[in-house]
mmCIF file of C-alpha atoms in Angstrom:
data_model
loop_
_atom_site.group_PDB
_atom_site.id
_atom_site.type_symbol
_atom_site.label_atom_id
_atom_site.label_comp_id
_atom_site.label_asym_id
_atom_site.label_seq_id
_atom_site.Cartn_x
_atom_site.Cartn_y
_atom_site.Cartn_z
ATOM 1 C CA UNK U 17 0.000 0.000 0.000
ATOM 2 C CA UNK U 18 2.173 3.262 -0.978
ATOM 3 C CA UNK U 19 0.983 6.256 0.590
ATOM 4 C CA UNK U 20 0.787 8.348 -2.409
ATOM 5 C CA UNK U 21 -2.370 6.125 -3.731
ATOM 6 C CA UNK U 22 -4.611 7.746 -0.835
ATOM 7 C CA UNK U 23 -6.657 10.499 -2.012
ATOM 8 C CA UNK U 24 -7.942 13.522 0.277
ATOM 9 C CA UNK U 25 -10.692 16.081 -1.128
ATOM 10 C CA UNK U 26 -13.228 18.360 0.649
ATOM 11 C CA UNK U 27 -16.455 16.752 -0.737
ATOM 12 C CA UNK U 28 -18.446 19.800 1.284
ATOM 13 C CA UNK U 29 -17.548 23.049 2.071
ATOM 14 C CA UNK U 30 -20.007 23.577 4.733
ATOM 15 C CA UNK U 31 -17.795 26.384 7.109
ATOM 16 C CA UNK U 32 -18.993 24.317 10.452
ATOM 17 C CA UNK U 33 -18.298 26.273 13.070
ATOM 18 C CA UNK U 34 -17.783 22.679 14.878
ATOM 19 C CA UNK U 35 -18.614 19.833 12.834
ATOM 20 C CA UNK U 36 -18.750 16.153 14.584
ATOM 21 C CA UNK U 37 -20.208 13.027 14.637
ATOM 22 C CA UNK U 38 -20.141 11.523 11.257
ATOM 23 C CA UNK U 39 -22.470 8.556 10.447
ATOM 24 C CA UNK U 40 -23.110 6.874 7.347
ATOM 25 C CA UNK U 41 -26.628 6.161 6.220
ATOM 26 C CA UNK U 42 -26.832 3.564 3.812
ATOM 27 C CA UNK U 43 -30.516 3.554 3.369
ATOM 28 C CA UNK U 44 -29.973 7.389 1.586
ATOM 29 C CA UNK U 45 -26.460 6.963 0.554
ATOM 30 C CA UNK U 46 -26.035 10.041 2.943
ATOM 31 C CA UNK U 47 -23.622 11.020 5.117
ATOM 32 C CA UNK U 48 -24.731 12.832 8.794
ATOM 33 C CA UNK U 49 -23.136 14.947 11.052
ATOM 34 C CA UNK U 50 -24.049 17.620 13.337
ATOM 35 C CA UNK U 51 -22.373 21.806 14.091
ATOM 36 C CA UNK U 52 -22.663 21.748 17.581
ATOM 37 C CA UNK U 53 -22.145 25.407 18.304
ATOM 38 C CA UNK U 54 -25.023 26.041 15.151
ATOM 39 C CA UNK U 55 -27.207 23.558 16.827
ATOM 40 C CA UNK U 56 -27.948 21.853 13.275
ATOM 41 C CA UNK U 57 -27.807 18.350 11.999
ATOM 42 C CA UNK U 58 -27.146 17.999 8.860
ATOM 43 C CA UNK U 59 -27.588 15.481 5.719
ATOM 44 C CA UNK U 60 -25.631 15.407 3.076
ATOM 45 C CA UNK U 61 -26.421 12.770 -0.099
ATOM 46 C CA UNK U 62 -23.550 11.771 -1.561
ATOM 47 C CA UNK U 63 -25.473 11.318 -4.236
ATOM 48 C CA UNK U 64 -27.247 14.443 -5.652
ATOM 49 C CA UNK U 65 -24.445 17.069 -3.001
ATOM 50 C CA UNK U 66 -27.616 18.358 -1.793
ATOM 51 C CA UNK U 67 -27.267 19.110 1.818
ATOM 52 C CA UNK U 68 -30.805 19.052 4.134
ATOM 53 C CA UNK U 69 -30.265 21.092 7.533
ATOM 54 C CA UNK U 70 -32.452 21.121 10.653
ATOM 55 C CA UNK U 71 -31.760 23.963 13.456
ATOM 56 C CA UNK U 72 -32.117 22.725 16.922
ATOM 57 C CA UNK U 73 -32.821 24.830 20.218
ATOM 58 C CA UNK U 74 -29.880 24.348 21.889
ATOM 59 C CA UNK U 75 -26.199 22.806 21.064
ATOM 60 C CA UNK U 76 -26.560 19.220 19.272
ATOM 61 C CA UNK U 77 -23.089 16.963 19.766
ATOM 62 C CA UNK U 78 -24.287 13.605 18.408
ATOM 63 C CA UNK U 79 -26.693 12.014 15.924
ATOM 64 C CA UNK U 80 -27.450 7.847 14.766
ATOM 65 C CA UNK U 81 -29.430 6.329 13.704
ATOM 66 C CA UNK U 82 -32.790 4.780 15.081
ATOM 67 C CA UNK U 83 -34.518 1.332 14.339
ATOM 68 C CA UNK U 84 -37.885 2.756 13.840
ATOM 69 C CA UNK U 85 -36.818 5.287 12.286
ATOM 70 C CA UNK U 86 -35.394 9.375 12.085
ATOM 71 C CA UNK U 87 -32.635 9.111 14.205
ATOM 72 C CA UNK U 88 -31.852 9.720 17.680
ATOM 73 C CA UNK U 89 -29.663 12.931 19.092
ATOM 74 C CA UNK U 90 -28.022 14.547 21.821
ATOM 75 C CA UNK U 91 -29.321 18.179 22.796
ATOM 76 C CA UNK U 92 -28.133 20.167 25.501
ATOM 77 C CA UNK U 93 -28.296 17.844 28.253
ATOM 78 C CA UNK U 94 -30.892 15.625 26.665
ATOM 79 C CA UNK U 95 -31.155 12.396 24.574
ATOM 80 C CA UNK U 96 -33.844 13.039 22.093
ATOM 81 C CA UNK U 97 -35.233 11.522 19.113
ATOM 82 C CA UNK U 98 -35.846 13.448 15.342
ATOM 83 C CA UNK U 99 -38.400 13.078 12.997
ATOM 84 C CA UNK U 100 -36.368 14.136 10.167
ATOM 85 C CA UNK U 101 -39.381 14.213 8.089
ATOM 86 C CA UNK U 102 -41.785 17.075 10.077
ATOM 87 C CA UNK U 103 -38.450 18.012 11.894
ATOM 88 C CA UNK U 104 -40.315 17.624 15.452
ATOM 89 C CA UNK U 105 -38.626 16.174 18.803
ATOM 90 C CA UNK U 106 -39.455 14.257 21.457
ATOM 91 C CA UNK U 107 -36.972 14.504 24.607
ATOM 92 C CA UNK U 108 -36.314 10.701 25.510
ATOM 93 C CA UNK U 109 -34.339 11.358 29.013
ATOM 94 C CA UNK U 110 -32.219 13.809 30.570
ATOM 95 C CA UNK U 111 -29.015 14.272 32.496
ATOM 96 C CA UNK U 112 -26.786 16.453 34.711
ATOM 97 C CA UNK U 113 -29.849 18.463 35.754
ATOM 98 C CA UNK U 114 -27.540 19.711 38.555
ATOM 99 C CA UNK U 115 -24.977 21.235 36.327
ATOM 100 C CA UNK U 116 -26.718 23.981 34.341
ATOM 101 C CA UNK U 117 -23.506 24.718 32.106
ATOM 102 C CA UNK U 118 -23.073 21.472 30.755
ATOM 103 C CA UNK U 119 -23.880 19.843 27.506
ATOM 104 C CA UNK U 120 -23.305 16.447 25.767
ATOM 105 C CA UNK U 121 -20.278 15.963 23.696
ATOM 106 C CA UNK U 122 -19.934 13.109 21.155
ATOM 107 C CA UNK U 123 -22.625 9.855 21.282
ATOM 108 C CA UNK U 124 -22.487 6.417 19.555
ATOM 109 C CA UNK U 125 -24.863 3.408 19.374
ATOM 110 C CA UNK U 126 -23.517 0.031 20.443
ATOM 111 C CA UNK U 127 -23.912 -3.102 18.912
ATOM 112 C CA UNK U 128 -26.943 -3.795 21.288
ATOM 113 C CA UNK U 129 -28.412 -0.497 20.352
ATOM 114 C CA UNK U 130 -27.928 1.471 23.462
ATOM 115 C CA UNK U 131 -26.826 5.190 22.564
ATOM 116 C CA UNK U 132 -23.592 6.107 24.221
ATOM 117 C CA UNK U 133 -23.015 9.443 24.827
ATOM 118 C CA UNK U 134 -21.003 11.799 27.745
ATOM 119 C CA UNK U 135 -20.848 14.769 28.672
ATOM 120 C CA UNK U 136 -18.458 18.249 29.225
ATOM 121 C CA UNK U 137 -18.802 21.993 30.646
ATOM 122 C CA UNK U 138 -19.773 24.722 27.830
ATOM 123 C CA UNK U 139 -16.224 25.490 26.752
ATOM 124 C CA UNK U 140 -14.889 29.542 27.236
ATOM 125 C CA UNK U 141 -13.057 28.926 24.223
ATOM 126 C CA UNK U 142 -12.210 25.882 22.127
ATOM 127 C CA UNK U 143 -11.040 23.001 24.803
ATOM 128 C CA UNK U 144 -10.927 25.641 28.267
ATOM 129 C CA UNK U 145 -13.420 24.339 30.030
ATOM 130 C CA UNK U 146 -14.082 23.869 33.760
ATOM 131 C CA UNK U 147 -12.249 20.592 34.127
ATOM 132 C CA UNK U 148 -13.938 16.913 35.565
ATOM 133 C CA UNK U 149 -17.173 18.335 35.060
ATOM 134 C CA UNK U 150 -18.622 15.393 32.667
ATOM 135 C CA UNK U 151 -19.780 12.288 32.516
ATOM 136 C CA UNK U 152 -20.363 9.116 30.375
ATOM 137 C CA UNK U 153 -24.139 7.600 30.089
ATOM 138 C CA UNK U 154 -26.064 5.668 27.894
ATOM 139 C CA UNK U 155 -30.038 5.513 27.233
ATOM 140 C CA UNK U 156 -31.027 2.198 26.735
ATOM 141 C CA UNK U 157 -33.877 0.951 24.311
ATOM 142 C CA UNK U 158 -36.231 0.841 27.295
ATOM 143 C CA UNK U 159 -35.412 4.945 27.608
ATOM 144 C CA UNK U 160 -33.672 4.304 31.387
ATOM 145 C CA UNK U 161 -30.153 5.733 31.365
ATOM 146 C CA UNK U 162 -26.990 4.415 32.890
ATOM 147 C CA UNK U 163 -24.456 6.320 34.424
ATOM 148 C CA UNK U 164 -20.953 4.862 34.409
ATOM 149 C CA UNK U 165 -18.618 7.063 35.695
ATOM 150 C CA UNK U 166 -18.035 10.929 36.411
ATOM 151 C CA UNK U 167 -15.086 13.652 36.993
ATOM 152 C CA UNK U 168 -14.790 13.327 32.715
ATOM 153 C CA UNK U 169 -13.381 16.553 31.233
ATOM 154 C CA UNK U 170 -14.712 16.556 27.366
ATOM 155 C CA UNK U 171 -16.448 13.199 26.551
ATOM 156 C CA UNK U 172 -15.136 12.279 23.054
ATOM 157 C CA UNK U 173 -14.646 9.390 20.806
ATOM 158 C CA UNK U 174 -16.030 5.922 21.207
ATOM 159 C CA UNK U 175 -16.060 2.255 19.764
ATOM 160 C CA UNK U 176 -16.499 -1.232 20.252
ATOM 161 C CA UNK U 177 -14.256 -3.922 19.311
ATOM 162 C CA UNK U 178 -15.140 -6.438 16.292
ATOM 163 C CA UNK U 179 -16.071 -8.933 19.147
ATOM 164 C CA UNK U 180 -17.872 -6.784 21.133
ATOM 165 C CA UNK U 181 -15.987 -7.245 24.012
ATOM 166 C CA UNK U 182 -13.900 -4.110 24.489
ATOM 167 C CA UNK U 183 -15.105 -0.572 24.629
ATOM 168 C CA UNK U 184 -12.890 2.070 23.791
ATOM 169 C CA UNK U 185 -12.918 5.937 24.751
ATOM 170 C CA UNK U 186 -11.282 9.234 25.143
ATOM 171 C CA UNK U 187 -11.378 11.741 27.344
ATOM 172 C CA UNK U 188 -9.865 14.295 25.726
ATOM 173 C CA UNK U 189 -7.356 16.294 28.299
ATOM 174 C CA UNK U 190 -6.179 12.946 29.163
ATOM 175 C CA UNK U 191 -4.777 12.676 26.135
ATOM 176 C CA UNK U 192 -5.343 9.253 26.195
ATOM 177 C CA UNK U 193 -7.468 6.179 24.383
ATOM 178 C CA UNK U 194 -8.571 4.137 26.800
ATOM 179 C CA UNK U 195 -10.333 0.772 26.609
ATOM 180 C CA UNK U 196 -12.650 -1.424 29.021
ATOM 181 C CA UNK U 197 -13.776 -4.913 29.303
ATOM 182 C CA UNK U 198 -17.459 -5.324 27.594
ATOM 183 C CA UNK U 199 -20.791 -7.279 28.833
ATOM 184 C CA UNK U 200 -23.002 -6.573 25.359
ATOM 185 C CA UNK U 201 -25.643 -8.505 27.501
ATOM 186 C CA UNK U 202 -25.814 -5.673 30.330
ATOM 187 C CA UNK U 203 -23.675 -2.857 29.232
ATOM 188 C CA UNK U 204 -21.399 -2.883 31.850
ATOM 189 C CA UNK U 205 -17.727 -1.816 31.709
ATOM 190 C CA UNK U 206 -14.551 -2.493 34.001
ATOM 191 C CA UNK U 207 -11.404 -2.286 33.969
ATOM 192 C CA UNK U 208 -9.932 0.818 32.383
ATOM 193 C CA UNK U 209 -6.411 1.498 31.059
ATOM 194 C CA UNK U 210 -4.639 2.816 28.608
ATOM 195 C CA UNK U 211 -4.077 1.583 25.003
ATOM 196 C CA UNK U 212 -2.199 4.826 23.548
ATOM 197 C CA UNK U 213 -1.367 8.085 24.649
ATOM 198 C CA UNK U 214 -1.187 10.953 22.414
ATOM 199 C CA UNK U 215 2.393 12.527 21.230
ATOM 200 C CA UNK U 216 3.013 16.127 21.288
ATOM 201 C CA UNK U 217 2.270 17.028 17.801
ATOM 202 C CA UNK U 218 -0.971 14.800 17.770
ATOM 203 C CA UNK U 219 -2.650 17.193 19.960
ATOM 204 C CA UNK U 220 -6.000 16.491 21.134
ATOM 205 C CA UNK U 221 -7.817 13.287 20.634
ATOM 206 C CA UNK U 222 -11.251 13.665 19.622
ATOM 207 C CA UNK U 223 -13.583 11.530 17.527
ATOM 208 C CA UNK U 224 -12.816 7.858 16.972
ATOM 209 C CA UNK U 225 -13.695 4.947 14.889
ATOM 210 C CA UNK U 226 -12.833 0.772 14.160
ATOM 211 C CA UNK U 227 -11.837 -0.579 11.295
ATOM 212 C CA UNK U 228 -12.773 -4.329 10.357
ATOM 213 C CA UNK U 229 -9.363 -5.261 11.158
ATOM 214 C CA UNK U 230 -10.050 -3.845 14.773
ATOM 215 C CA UNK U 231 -7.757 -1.034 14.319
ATOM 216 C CA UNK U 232 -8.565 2.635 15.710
ATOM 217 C CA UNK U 233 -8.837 5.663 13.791
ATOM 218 C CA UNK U 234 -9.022 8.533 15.954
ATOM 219 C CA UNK U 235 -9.226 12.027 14.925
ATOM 220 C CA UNK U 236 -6.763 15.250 16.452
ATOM 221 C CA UNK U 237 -8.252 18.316 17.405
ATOM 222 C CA UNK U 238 -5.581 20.812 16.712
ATOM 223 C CA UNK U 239 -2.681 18.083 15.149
ATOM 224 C CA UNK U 240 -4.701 18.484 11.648
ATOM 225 C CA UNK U 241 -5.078 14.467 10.650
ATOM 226 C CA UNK U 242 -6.378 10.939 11.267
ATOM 227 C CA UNK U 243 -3.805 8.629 13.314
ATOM 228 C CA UNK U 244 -4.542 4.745 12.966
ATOM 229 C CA UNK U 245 -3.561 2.624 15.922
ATOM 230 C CA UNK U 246 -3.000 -0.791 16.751
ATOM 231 C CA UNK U 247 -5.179 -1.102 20.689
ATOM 232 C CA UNK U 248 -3.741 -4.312 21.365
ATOM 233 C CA UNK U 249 0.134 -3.315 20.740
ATOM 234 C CA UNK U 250 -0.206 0.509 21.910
ATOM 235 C CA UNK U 251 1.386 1.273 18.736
ATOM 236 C CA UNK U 252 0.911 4.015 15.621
ATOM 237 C CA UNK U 253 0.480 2.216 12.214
ATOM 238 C CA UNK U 254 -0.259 5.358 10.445
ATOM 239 C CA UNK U 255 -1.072 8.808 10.193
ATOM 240 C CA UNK U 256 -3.020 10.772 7.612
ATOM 241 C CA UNK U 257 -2.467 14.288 7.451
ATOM 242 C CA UNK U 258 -5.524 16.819 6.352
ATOM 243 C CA UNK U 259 -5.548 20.504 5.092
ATOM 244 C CA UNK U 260 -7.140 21.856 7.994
ATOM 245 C CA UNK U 261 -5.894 21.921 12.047
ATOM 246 C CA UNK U 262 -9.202 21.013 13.760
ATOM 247 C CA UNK U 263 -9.983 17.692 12.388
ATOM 248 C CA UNK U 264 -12.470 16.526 15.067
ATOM 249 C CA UNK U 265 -13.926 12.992 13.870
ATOM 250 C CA UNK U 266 -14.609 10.453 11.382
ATOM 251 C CA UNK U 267 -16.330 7.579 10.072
ATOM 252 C CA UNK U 268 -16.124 5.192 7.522
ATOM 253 C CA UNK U 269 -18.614 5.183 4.853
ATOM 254 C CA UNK U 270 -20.039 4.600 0.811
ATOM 255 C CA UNK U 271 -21.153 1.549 -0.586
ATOM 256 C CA UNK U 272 -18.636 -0.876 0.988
ATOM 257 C CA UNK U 273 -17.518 1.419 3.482
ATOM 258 C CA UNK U 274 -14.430 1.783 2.318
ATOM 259 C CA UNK U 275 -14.605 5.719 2.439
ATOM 260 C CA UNK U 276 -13.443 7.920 5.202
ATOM 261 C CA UNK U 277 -15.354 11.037 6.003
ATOM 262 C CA UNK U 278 -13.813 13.531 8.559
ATOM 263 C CA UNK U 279 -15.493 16.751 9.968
ATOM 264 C CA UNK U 280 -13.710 19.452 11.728
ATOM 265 C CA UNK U 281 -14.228 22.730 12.597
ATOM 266 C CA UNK U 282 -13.732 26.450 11.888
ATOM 267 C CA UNK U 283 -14.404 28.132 15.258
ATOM 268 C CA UNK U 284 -10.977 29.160 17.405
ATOM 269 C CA UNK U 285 -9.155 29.686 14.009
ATOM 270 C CA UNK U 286 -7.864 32.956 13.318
ATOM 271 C CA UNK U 287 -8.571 35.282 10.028
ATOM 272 C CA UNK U 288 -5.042 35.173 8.580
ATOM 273 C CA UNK U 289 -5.417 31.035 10.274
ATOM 274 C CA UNK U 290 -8.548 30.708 7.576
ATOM 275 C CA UNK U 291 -6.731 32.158 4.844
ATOM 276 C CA UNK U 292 -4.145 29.181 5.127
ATOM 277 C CA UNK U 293 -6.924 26.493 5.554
ATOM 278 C CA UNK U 294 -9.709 27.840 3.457
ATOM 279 C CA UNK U 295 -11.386 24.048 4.171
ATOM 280 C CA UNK U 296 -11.889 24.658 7.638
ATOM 281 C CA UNK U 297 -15.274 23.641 8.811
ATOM 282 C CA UNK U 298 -16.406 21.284 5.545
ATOM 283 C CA UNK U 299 -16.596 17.604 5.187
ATOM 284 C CA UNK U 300 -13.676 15.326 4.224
ATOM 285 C CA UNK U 301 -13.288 12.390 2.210
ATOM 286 C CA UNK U 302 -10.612 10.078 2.779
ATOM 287 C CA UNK U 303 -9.881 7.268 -0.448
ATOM 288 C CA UNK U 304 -7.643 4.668 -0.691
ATOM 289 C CA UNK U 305 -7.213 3.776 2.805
ATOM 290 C CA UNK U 306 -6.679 0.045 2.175
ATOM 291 C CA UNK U 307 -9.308 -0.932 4.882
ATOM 292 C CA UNK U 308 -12.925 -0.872 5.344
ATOM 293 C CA UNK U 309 -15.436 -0.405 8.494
ATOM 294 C CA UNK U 310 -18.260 -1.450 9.357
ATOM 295 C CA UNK U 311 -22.004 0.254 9.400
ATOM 296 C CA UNK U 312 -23.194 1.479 12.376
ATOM 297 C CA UNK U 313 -25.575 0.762 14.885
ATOM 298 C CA UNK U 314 -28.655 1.662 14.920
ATOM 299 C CA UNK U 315 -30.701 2.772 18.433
ATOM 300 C CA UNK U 316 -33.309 -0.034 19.255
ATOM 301 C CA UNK U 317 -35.627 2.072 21.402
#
C-alpha cells in the first residue's frame, strides 16, 4: 500500500463552526453529522451534493441512527429523538440536571443499540473548560439511562471492538485512548487502562472509529489528521495528514464502506489562520485507505 495512492478532497464546504459526529446512512447513501455550536444536523447525499439542515434549540453533539426510524440525538443535556421528516422532537431522558452549564459531547450506538453518549462543561473557548465536570451515560432501548462514571473533562470518541468485548474511549485532556472490558448482555464496563497516549504534535484526541481489522482511527483536534492505531500493541500504524488543524472525527462510509469522512471545525481559528486552511469547517473524504469499516448501529428504542 504506498501512501501516495490515498486520495484527500473536501467533498463539502459547509464552514462548520464545529462539525462532529459523522455517520453513514446507507438507506440514503447520505452522510450525517451535526455543528454543535449552530445547533444543526445535517444530511448530506452523496449522491445528488444536496445538503438538508435542521436547526435545533440548543447545542446538538451527536446524531445515529434509530430502528424505527429518524434518528436519535443529543441536545443540551438531553437524549432526544428526530423526525427528520416534520423536523419535530421528542426529549427521551435527561441528564446532569444539577450542572446547568453542561452539555453532551460526542454519542455512539452500540452493537446492542444502546446510545452512548457523555458529557463536558460549555467550553470559554475551544477546549478551556471547567475541568472533571462530565460524565459518560447511555439511554437504553427501554429509555432508562446508565451512568458509568463521572469527573470526565470533554467526553469524546467511542467504539467497540469487532467482538464486542472491548469498549474504547477518550477523554480528551487525558490525552489518552482508553479501553474497558465489555458485557453486550448488560452494558457494563470495568477495567480501564490505557491503550495509547497521544504525542506532542498529535494534539488532542477527539472523535474515533474501528476498522474491520479492529484497528482505531481517531481524529486530532488541533494536530490536523487521522492517526490509525494498533489497541492491542499501543502502537501508531499510520497517520493521515488533512488541510485543515481542527480535524475533530470520522467515520467510515459509501457503498462498501471503504470511504473515510472527517469533519472538523472552523471556530478558534484565526482570520489570517482561515486564509491558510480555506477548508476549515467542511466535510472530508478520505480514499484509498486500504481498509474498510463497518455500518453502524442503529438505536433499538
Amino acid at each position: 500500500m504506498t501512501m501516495s495512492s490515498i486520495k484527500i478532497e473536501c467533498v463539502l464546504p459547509e464552514h462548520c463552526r464545529c462539525g462532529e459526529s459523522p455517520v453513514w446512512e446507507e438507506a440514503s447513501n447520505s452522510l450525517l453529522f451535526v455543528d454543535i455550536p449552530a445547533k444543526r444536523v445535517c444530511q448530506w447525499d452523496s449522491l445528488t451534493k444536496q445538503v438538508q439542515r435542521v436547526t435545533m434549540d440548543a447545542p446538538v453533539s451527536s446524531v445515529a441512527l434509530r430502528q424505527s426510524g429518524g434518528y436519535v440525538v443529543t441536545i443540551g443535556t438531553k437524549f432526544c429523538a428526530l423526525n427528520w421528516k416534520n423536523q419535530s422532537v421528542v426529549v427521551l431522558a435527561s441528564v446532569d440536571q444539577d450542572k446547568k452549564n453542561n452539555r453532551f459531547n460526542d454519542g455512539k450506538v452500540d452493537p446492542a443499540g444502546r446510545y452512548f453518549a457523555g458529557t463536558m462543561a460549555e467550553e470559554t473557548a475551544p477546549a478551556v473548560l471547567e475541568r472533571h465536570q462530565g460524565a459518560l451515560y447511555s439511554l437504553f432501548p427501554d429509555h432508562h439511562v446508565k451512568k458509568y462514571f463521572d469527573q470526565v473533562d470533554i467526553s469524546n470518541g467511542l467504539d467497540w471492538s469487532m467482538d464486542h468485548k472491548i469498549f474504547y474511549y477518550i477523554d480528551s485532556l487525558s490525552y489518552s485512548v482508553d479501553a474497558f472490558d465489555y458485557d453486550l448482555q448488560t452494558g457494563k464496563i470495568s477495567n480501564r487502562r490505557s491503550v495509547y497516549k497521544l504525542e506532542k504534535d498529535e494534539q488532542i484526541p477527539d472523535g474515533m472509529c474501528i476498522d474491520t481489522e479492529g484497528k482505531l482511527w481517531v481524529a486530532c483536534y488541533n494536530g490536523g489528521r487521522v492517526i490509525r492505531l494498533d489497541p492491542v500493541t499501543g502502537k501508531r500504524l499510520q497517520t493521515v495528514k488533512l488541510p485543515v488543524d481542527k480535524t475533530t472525527s470520522c467515520c467510515f462510509g459509501g457503498k462498501d464502506y471503504s470511504e473515510m469522512y472527517v469533519t472538523c471545525a472552523r471556530d478558534g481559528i484565526d482570520p489570517q489562520g482561515l486564509l491558510k486552511q480555506p477548508e476549515a469547517g467542511g466535510i472530508f473524504k478520505i480514499t484509498g485507505l486500504g481498509v474498510k469499516g463497518i455500518a453502524p448501529y442503529p438505536y433499538a428504542g
